[in-house]
PDB file of C-alpha atoms in Angstrom:
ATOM      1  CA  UNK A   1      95.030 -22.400 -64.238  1.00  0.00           C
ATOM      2  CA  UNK A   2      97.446 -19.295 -64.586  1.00  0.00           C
ATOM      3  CA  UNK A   3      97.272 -15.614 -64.046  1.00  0.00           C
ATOM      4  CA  UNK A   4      97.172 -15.620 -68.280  1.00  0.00           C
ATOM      5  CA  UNK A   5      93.575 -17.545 -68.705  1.00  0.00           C
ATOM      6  CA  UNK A   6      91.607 -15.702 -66.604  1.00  0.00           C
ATOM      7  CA  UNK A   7      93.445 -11.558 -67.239  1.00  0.00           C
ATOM      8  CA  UNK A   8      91.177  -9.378 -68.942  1.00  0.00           C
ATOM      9  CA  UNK A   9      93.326  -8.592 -72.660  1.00  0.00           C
ATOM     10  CA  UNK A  10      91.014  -5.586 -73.405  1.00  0.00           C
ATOM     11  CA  UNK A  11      92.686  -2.801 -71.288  1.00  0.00           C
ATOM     12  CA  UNK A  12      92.135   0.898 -71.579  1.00  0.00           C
ATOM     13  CA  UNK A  13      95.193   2.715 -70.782  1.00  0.00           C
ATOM     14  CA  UNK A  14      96.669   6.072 -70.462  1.00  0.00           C
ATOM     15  CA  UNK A  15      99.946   7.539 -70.969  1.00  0.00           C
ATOM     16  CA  UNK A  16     101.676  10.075 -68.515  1.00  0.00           C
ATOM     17  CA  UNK A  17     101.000  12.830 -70.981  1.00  0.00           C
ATOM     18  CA  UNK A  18      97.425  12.325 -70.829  1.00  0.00           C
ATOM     19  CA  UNK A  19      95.181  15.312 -69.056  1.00  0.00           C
ATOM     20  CA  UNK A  20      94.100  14.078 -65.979  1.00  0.00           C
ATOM     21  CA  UNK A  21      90.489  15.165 -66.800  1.00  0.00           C
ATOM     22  CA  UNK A  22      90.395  13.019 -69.966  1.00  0.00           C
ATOM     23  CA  UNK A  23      91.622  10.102 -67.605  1.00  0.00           C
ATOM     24  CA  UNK A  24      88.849  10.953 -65.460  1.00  0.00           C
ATOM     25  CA  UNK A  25      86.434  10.848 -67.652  1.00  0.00           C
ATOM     26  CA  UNK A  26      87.226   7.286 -69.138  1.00  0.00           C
ATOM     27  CA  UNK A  27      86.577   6.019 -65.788  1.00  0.00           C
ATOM     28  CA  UNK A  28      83.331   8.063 -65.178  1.00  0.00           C
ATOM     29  CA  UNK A  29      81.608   7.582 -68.279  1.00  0.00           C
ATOM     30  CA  UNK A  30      81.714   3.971 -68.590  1.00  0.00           C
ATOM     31  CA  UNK A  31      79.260   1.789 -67.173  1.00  0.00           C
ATOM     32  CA  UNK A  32      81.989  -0.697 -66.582  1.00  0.00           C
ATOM     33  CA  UNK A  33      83.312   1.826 -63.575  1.00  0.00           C
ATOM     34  CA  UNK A  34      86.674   1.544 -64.020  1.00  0.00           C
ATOM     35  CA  UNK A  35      88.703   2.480 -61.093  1.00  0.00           C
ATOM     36  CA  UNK A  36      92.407   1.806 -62.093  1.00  0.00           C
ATOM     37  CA  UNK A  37      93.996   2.722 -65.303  1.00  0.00           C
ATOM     38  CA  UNK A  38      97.283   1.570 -66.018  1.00  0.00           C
ATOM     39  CA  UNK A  39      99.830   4.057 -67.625  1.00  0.00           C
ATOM     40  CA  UNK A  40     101.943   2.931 -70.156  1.00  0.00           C
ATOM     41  CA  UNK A  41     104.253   4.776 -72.689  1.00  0.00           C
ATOM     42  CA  UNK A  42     104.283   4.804 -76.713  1.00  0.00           C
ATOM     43  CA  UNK A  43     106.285   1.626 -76.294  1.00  0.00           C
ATOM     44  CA  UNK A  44     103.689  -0.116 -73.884  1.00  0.00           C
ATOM     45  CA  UNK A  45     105.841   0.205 -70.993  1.00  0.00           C
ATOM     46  CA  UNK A  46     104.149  -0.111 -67.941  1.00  0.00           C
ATOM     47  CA  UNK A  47     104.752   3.155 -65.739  1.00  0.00           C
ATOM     48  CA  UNK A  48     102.449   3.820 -63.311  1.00  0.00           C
ATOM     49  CA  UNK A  49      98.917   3.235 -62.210  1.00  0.00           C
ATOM     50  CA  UNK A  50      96.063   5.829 -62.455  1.00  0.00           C
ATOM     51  CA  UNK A  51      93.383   5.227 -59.752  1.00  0.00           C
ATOM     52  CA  UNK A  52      89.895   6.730 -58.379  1.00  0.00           C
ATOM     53  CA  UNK A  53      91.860   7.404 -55.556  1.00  0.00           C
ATOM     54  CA  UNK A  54      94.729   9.442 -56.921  1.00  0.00           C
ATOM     55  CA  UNK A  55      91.789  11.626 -58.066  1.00  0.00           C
ATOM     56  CA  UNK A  56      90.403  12.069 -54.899  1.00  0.00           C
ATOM     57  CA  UNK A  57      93.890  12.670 -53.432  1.00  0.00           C
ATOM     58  CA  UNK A  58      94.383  15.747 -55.829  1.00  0.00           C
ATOM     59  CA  UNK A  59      91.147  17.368 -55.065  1.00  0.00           C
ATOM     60  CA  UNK A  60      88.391  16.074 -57.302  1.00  0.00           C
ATOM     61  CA  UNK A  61      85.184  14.219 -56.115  1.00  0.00           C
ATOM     62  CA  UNK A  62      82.076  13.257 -57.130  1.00  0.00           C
ATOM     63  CA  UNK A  63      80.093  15.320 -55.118  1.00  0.00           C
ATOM     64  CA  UNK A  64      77.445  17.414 -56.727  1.00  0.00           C
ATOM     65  CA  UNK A  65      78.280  20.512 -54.794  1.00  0.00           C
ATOM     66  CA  UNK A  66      81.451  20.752 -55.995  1.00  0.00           C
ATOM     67  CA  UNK A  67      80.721  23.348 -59.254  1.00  0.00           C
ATOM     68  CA  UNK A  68      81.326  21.413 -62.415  1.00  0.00           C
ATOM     69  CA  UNK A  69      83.346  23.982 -63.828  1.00  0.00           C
ATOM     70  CA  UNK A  70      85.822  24.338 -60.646  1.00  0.00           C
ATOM     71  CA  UNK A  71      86.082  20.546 -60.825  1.00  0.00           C
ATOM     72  CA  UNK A  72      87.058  20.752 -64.545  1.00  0.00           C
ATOM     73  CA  UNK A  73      89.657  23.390 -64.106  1.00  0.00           C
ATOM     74  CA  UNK A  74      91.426  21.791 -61.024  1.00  0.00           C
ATOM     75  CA  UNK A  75      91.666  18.862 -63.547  1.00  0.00           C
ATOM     76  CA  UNK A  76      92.736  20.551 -66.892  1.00  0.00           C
ATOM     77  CA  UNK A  77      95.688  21.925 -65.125  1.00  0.00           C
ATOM     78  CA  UNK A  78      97.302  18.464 -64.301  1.00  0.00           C
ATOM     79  CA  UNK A  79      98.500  15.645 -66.098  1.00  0.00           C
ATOM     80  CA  UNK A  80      98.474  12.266 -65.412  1.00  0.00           C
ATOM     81  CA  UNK A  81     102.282  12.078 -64.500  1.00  0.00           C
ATOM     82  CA  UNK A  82     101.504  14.379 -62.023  1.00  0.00           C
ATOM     83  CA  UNK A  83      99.204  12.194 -59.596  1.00  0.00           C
ATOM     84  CA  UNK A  84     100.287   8.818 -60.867  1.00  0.00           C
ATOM     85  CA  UNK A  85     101.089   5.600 -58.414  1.00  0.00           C
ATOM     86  CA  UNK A  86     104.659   4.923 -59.570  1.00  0.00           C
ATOM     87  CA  UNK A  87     105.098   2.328 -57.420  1.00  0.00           C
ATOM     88  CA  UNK A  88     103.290  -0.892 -58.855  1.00  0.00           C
ATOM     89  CA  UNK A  89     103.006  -4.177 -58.188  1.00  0.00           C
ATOM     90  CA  UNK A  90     102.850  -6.442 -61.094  1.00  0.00           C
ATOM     91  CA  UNK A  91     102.827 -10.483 -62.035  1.00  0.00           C
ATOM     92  CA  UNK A  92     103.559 -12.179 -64.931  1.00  0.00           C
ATOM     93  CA  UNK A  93     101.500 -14.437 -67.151  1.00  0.00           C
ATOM     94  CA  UNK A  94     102.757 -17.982 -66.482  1.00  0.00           C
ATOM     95  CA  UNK A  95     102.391 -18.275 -62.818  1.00  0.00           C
ATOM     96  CA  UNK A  96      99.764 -20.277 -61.232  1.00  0.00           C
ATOM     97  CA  UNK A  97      96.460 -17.995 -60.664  1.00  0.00           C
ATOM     98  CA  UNK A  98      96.614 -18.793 -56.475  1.00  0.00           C
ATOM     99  CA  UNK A  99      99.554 -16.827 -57.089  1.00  0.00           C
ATOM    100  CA  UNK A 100      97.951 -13.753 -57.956  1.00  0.00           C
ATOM    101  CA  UNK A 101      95.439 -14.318 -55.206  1.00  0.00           C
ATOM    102  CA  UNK A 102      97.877 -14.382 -52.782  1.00  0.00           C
ATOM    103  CA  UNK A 103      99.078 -11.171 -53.392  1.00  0.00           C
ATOM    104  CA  UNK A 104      95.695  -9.648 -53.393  1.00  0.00           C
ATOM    105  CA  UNK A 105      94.650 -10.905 -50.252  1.00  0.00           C
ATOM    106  CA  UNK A 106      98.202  -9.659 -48.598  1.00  0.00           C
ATOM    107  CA  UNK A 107      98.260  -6.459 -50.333  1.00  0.00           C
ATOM    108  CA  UNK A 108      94.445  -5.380 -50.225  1.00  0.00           C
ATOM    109  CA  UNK A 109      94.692  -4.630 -53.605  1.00  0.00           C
ATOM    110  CA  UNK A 110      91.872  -4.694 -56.551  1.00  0.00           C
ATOM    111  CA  UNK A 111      93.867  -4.718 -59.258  1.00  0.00           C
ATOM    112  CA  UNK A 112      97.050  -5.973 -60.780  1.00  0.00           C
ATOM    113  CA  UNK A 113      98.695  -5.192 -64.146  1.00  0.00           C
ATOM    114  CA  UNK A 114     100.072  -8.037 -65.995  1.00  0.00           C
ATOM    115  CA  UNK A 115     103.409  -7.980 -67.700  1.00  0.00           C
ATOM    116  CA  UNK A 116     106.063  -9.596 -69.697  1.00  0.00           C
ATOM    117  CA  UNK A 117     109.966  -9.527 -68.585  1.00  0.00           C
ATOM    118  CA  UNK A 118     110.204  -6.055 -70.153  1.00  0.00           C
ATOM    119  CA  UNK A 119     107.725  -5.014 -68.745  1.00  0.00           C
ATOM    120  CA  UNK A 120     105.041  -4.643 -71.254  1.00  0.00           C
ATOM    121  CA  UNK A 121     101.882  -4.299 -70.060  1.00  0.00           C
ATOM    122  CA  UNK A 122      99.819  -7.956 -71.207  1.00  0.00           C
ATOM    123  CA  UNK A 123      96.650  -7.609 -69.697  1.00  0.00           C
ATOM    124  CA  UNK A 124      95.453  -6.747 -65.945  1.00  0.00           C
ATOM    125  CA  UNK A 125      93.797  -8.887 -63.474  1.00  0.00           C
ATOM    126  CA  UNK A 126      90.972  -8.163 -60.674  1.00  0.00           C
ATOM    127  CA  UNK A 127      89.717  -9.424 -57.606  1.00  0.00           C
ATOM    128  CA  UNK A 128      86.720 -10.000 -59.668  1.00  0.00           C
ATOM    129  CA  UNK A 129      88.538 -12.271 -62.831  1.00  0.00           C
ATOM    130  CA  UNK A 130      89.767 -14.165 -59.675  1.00  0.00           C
ATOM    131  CA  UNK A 131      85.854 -14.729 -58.251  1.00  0.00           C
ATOM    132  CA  UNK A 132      84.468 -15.338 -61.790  1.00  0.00           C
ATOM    133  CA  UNK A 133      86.878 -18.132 -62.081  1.00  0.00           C
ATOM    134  CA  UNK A 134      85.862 -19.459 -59.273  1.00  0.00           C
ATOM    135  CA  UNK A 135      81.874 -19.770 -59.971  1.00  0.00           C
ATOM    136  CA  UNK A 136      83.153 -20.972 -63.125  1.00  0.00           C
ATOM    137  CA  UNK A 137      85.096 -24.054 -61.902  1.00  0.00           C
ATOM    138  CA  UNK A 138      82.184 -24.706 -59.433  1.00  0.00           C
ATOM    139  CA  UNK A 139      79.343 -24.536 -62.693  1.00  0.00           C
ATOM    140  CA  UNK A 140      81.824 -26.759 -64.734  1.00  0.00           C
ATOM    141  CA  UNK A 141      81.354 -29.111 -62.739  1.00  0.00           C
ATOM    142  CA  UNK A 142      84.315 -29.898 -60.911  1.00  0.00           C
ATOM    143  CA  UNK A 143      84.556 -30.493 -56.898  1.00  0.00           C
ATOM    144  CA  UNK A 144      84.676 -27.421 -55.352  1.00  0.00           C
TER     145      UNK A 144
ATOM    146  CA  UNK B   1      82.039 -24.586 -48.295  1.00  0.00           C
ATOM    147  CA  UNK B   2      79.838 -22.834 -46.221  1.00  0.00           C
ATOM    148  CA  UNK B   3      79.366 -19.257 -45.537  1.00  0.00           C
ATOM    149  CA  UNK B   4      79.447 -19.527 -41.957  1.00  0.00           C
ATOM    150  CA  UNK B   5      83.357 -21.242 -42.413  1.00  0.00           C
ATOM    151  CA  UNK B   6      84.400 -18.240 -44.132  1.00  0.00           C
ATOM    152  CA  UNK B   7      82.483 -15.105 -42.972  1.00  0.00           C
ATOM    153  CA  UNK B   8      83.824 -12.532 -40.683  1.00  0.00           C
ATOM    154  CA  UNK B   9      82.177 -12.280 -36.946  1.00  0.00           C
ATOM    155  CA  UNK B  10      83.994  -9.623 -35.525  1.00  0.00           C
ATOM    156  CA  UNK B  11      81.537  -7.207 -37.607  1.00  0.00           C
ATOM    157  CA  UNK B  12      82.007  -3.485 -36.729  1.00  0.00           C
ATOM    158  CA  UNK B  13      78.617  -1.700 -36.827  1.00  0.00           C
ATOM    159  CA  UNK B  14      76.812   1.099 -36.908  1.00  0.00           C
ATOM    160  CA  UNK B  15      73.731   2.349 -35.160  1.00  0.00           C
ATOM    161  CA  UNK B  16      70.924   4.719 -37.433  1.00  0.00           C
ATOM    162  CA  UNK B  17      71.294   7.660 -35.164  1.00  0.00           C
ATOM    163  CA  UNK B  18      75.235   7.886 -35.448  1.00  0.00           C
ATOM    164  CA  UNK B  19      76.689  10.848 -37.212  1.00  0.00           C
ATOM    165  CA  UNK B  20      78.451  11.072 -40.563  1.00  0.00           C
ATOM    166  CA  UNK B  21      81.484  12.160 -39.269  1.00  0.00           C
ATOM    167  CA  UNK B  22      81.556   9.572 -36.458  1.00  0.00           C
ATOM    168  CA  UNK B  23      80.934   6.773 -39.254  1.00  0.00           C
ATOM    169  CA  UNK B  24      83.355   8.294 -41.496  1.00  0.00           C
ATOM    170  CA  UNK B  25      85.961   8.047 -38.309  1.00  0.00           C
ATOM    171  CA  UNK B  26      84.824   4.321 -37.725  1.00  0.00           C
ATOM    172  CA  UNK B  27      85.927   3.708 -41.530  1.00  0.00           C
ATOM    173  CA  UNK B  28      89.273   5.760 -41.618  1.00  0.00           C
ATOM    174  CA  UNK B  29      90.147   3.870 -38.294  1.00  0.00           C
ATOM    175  CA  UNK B  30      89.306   0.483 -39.023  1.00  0.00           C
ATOM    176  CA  UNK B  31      90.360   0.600 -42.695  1.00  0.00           C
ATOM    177  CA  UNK B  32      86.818  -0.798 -43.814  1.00  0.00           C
ATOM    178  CA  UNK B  33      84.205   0.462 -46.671  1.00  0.00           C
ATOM    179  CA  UNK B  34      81.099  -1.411 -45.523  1.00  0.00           C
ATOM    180  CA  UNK B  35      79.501  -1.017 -42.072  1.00  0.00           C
ATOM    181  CA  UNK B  36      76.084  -2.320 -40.946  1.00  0.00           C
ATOM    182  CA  UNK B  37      74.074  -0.679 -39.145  1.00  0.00           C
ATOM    183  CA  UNK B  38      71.804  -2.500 -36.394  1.00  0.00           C
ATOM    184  CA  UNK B  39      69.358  -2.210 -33.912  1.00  0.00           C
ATOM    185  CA  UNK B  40      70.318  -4.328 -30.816  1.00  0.00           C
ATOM    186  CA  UNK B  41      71.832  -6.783 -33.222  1.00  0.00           C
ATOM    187  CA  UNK B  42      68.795  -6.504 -36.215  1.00  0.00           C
ATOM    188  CA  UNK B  43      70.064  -5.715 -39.513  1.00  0.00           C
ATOM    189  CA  UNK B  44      68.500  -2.602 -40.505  1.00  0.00           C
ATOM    190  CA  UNK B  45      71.163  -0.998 -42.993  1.00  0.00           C
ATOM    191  CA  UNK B  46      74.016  -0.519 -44.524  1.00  0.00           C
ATOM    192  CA  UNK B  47      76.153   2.263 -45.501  1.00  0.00           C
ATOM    193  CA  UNK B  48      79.543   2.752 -47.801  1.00  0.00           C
ATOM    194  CA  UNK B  49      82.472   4.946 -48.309  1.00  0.00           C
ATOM    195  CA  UNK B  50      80.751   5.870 -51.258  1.00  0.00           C
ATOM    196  CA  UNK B  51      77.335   6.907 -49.380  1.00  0.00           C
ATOM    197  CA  UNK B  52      79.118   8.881 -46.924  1.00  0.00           C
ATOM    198  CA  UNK B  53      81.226  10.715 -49.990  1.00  0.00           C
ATOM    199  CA  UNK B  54      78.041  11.424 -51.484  1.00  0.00           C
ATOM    200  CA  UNK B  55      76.447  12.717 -48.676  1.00  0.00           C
ATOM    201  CA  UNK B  56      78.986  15.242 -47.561  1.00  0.00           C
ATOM    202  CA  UNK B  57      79.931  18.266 -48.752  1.00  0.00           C
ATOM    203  CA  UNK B  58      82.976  18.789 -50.845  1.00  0.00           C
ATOM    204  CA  UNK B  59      86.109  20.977 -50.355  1.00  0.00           C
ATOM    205  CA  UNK B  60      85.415  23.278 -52.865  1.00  0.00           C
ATOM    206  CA  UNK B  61      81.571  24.721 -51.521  1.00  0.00           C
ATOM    207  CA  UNK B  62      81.459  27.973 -50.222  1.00  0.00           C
ATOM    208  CA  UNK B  63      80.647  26.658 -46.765  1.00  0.00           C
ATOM    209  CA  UNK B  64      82.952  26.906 -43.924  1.00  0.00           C
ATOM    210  CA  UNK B  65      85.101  24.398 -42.920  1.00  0.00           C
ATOM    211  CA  UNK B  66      82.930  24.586 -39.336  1.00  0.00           C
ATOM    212  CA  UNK B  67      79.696  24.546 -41.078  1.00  0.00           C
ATOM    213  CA  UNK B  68      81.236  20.889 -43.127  1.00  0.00           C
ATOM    214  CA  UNK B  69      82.057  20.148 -39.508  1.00  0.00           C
ATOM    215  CA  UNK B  70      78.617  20.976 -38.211  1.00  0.00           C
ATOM    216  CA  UNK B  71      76.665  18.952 -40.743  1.00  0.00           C
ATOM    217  CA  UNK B  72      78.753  16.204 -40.920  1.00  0.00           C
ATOM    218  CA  UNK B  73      78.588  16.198 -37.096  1.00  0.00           C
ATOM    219  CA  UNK B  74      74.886  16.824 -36.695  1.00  0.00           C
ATOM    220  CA  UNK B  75      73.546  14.341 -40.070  1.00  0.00           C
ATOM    221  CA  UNK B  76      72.621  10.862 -38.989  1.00  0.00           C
ATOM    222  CA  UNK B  77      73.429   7.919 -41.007  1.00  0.00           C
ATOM    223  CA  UNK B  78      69.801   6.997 -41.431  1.00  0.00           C
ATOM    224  CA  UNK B  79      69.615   9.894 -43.783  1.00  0.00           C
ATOM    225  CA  UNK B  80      72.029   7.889 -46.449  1.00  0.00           C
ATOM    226  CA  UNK B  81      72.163   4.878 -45.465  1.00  0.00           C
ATOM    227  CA  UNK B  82      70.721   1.498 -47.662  1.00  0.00           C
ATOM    228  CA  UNK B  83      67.793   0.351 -46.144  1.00  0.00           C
ATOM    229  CA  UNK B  84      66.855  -2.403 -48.032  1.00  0.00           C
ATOM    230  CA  UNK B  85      70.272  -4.683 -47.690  1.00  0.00           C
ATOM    231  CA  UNK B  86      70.579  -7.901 -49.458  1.00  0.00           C
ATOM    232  CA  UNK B  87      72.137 -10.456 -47.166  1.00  0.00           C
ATOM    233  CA  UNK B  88      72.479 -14.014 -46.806  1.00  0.00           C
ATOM    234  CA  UNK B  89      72.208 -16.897 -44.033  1.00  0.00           C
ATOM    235  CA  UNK B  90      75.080 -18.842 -42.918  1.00  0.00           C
ATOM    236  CA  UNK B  91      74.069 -22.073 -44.355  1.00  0.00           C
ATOM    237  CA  UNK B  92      74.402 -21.414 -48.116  1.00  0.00           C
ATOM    238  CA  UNK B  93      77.522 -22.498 -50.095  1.00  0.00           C
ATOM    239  CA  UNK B  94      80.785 -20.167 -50.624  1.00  0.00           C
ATOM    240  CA  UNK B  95      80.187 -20.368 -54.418  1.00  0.00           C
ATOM    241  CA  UNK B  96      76.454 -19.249 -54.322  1.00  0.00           C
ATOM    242  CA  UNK B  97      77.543 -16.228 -52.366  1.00  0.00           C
ATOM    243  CA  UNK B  98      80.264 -15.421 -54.305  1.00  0.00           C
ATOM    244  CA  UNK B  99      77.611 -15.417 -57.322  1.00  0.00           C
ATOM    245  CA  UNK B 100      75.309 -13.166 -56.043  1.00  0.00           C
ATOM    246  CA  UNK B 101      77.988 -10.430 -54.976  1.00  0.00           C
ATOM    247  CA  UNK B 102      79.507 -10.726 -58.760  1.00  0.00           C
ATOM    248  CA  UNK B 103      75.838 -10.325 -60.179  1.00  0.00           C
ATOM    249  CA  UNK B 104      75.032  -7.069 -57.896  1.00  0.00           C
ATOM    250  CA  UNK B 105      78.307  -5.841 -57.676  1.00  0.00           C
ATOM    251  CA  UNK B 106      78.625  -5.424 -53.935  1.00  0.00           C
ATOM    252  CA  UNK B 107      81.330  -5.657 -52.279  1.00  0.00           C
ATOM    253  CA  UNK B 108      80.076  -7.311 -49.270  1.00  0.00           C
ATOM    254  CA  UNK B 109      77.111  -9.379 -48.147  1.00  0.00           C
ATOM    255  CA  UNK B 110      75.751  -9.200 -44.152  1.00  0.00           C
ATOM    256  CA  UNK B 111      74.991 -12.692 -43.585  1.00  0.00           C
ATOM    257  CA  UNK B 112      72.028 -13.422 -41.295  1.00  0.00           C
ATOM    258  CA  UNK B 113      70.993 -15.842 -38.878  1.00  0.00           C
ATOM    259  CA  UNK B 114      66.820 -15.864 -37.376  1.00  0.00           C
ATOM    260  CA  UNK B 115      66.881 -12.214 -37.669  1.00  0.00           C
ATOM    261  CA  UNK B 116      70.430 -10.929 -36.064  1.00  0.00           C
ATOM    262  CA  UNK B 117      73.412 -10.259 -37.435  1.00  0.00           C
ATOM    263  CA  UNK B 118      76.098 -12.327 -37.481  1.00  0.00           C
ATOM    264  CA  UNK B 119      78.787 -12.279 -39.764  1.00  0.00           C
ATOM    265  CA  UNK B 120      79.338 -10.665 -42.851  1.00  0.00           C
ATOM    266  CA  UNK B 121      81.422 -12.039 -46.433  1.00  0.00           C
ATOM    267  CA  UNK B 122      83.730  -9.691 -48.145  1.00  0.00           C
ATOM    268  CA  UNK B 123      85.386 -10.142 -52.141  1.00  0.00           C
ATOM    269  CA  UNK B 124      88.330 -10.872 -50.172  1.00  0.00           C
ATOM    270  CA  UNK B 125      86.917 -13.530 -47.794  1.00  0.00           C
ATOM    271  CA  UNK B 126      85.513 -15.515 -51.491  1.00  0.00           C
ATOM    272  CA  UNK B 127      88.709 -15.212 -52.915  1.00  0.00           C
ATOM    273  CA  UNK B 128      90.010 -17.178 -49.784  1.00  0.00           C
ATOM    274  CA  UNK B 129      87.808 -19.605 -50.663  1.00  0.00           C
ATOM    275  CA  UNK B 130      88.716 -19.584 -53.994  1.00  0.00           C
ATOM    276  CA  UNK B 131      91.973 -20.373 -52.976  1.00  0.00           C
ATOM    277  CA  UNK B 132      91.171 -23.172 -50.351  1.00  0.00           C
ATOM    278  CA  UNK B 133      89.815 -24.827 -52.960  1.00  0.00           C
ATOM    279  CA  UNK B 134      92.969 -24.446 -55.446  1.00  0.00           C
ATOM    280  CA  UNK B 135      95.166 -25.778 -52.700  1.00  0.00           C
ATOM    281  CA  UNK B 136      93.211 -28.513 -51.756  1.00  0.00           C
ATOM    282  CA  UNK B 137      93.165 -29.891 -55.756  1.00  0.00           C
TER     283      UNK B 137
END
């Protein structure tokens, strides 16, 4: 099993131009509740990571106190370059799936962007993929 | 697999009467999102990050910082907390765990044993499993 069969291909992106507000809402108004976006140039270049968090970091939340108009204009003013993780860890396709499960588990992260060798974004992969694959196995019958 | 194999036991808790801002500190310290909150050792909640994000007031109100302080210092957890907590004994199977935290999407399960507390399963503790099982095949 590699990282490839189980990475979600479907992947909503941004690019560092984008208004952080419009970011914000495609992760708020989905019921999927995204909570990391990769960012990725005209070119599909993977350049940074967009996260729940790096919203939180630059002011917003999701408290209801918070006016909705002072939330959208803290927002409006920034772009996603602005608040972006730059600094992301990535895998490839081919290697075995454990291998991306490693890294989660050592890292304590969610979320990992999957990319070729120049760095074109492929797909990204989640703790979750990871745990649906293993049900899977188990209810296909093989000895878990 | 079993849960009981897996599951953590050195569970940090909360009790119903302990303040936002003292759970909040419990979190930021301890790098967790989920603590339980017991009575003697009986499961009787459970609260989040998220509950605790929701249940204070943002930067941006007109309040005071010292008035933030005082209600976050003065609300009990009781008042946000999840009462009705799904858990699980420390019998069942890895797998059927891992199932039920995919189909609610929580990210962690208490697991009970006659009525107290004893360990609790993360996402990170069935991907472990996960990968037991890889390396074993």
């Amino acid at each position: 099993m590699q990282v490839k069969d189980s990475m979600r291909l479907q992947v909503t992106t941004v690019t560092p131009e984008t208004l952080v507000s419009t970011a914000y809402q495609l992760m708020t108004l989905r019921k999927s509740r995204i909570r990391h976006l990769p960012v990725v140039t005209r070119q599909n270049i993977l350049v940074g990571m967009f996260t729940d968090r790096d919203v939180r970091r630059a002011g917003g939340s999701d408290v209801p106190s918070m006016a909705e108009h002072e939330l959208q204009y803290l927002l409006e003013k920034l772009r996603v370059r602005d608040i972006m993780t730059r600094e992301v860890v990535t895998v490839r396709g081919t290697p075995p799936l454990a291998e991306a499960g490693q890294i989660f588990l050592q890292k304590k992260f969610g979320c990992l962007p999957v990319v070729d060798n120049d760095n074109r974004l492929e797909g990204i992969i989640t703790v979750t993929d990871l745990l649906y694959a293993y049900v899977q196995r188990y209810d296909a019958g093989e000895e878990v | 697999m079993q849960v009981r194999v897996m599951m953590q036991t050195q569970v940090i808790t909360a009790t119903p009467d302990m303040a936002l801002a003292e759970v909040q500190r419990l979190m930021r310290d301890n790098h967790i999102r989920h603590v339980p909150v017991v009575t003697g050792k009986r499961l009787v909640g459970i609260i989040t990050d998220r509950d605790v994000r929701e249940a204070s007031p943002s930067s941006a109100t007109t309040l005071t910082r010292g008035e933030i302080a005082y209600q976050m210092a003065t609300t009990p957890i009781k008042q946000c907390m999840t009462k009705n907590v799904v858990w699980i004994g420390p019998d069942i199977d890895m797998v059927q765990a891992t199932r039920l935290l995919l189909q609610r999407q929580y990210g962690c399960l208490p697991v009970v044993d006659n009525g107290t507390l004893v360990g609790i399963i993360t996402e990170m503790d069935c991907l472990r499993a996960f990968l037991d099982t890889l390396s074993d095949s």
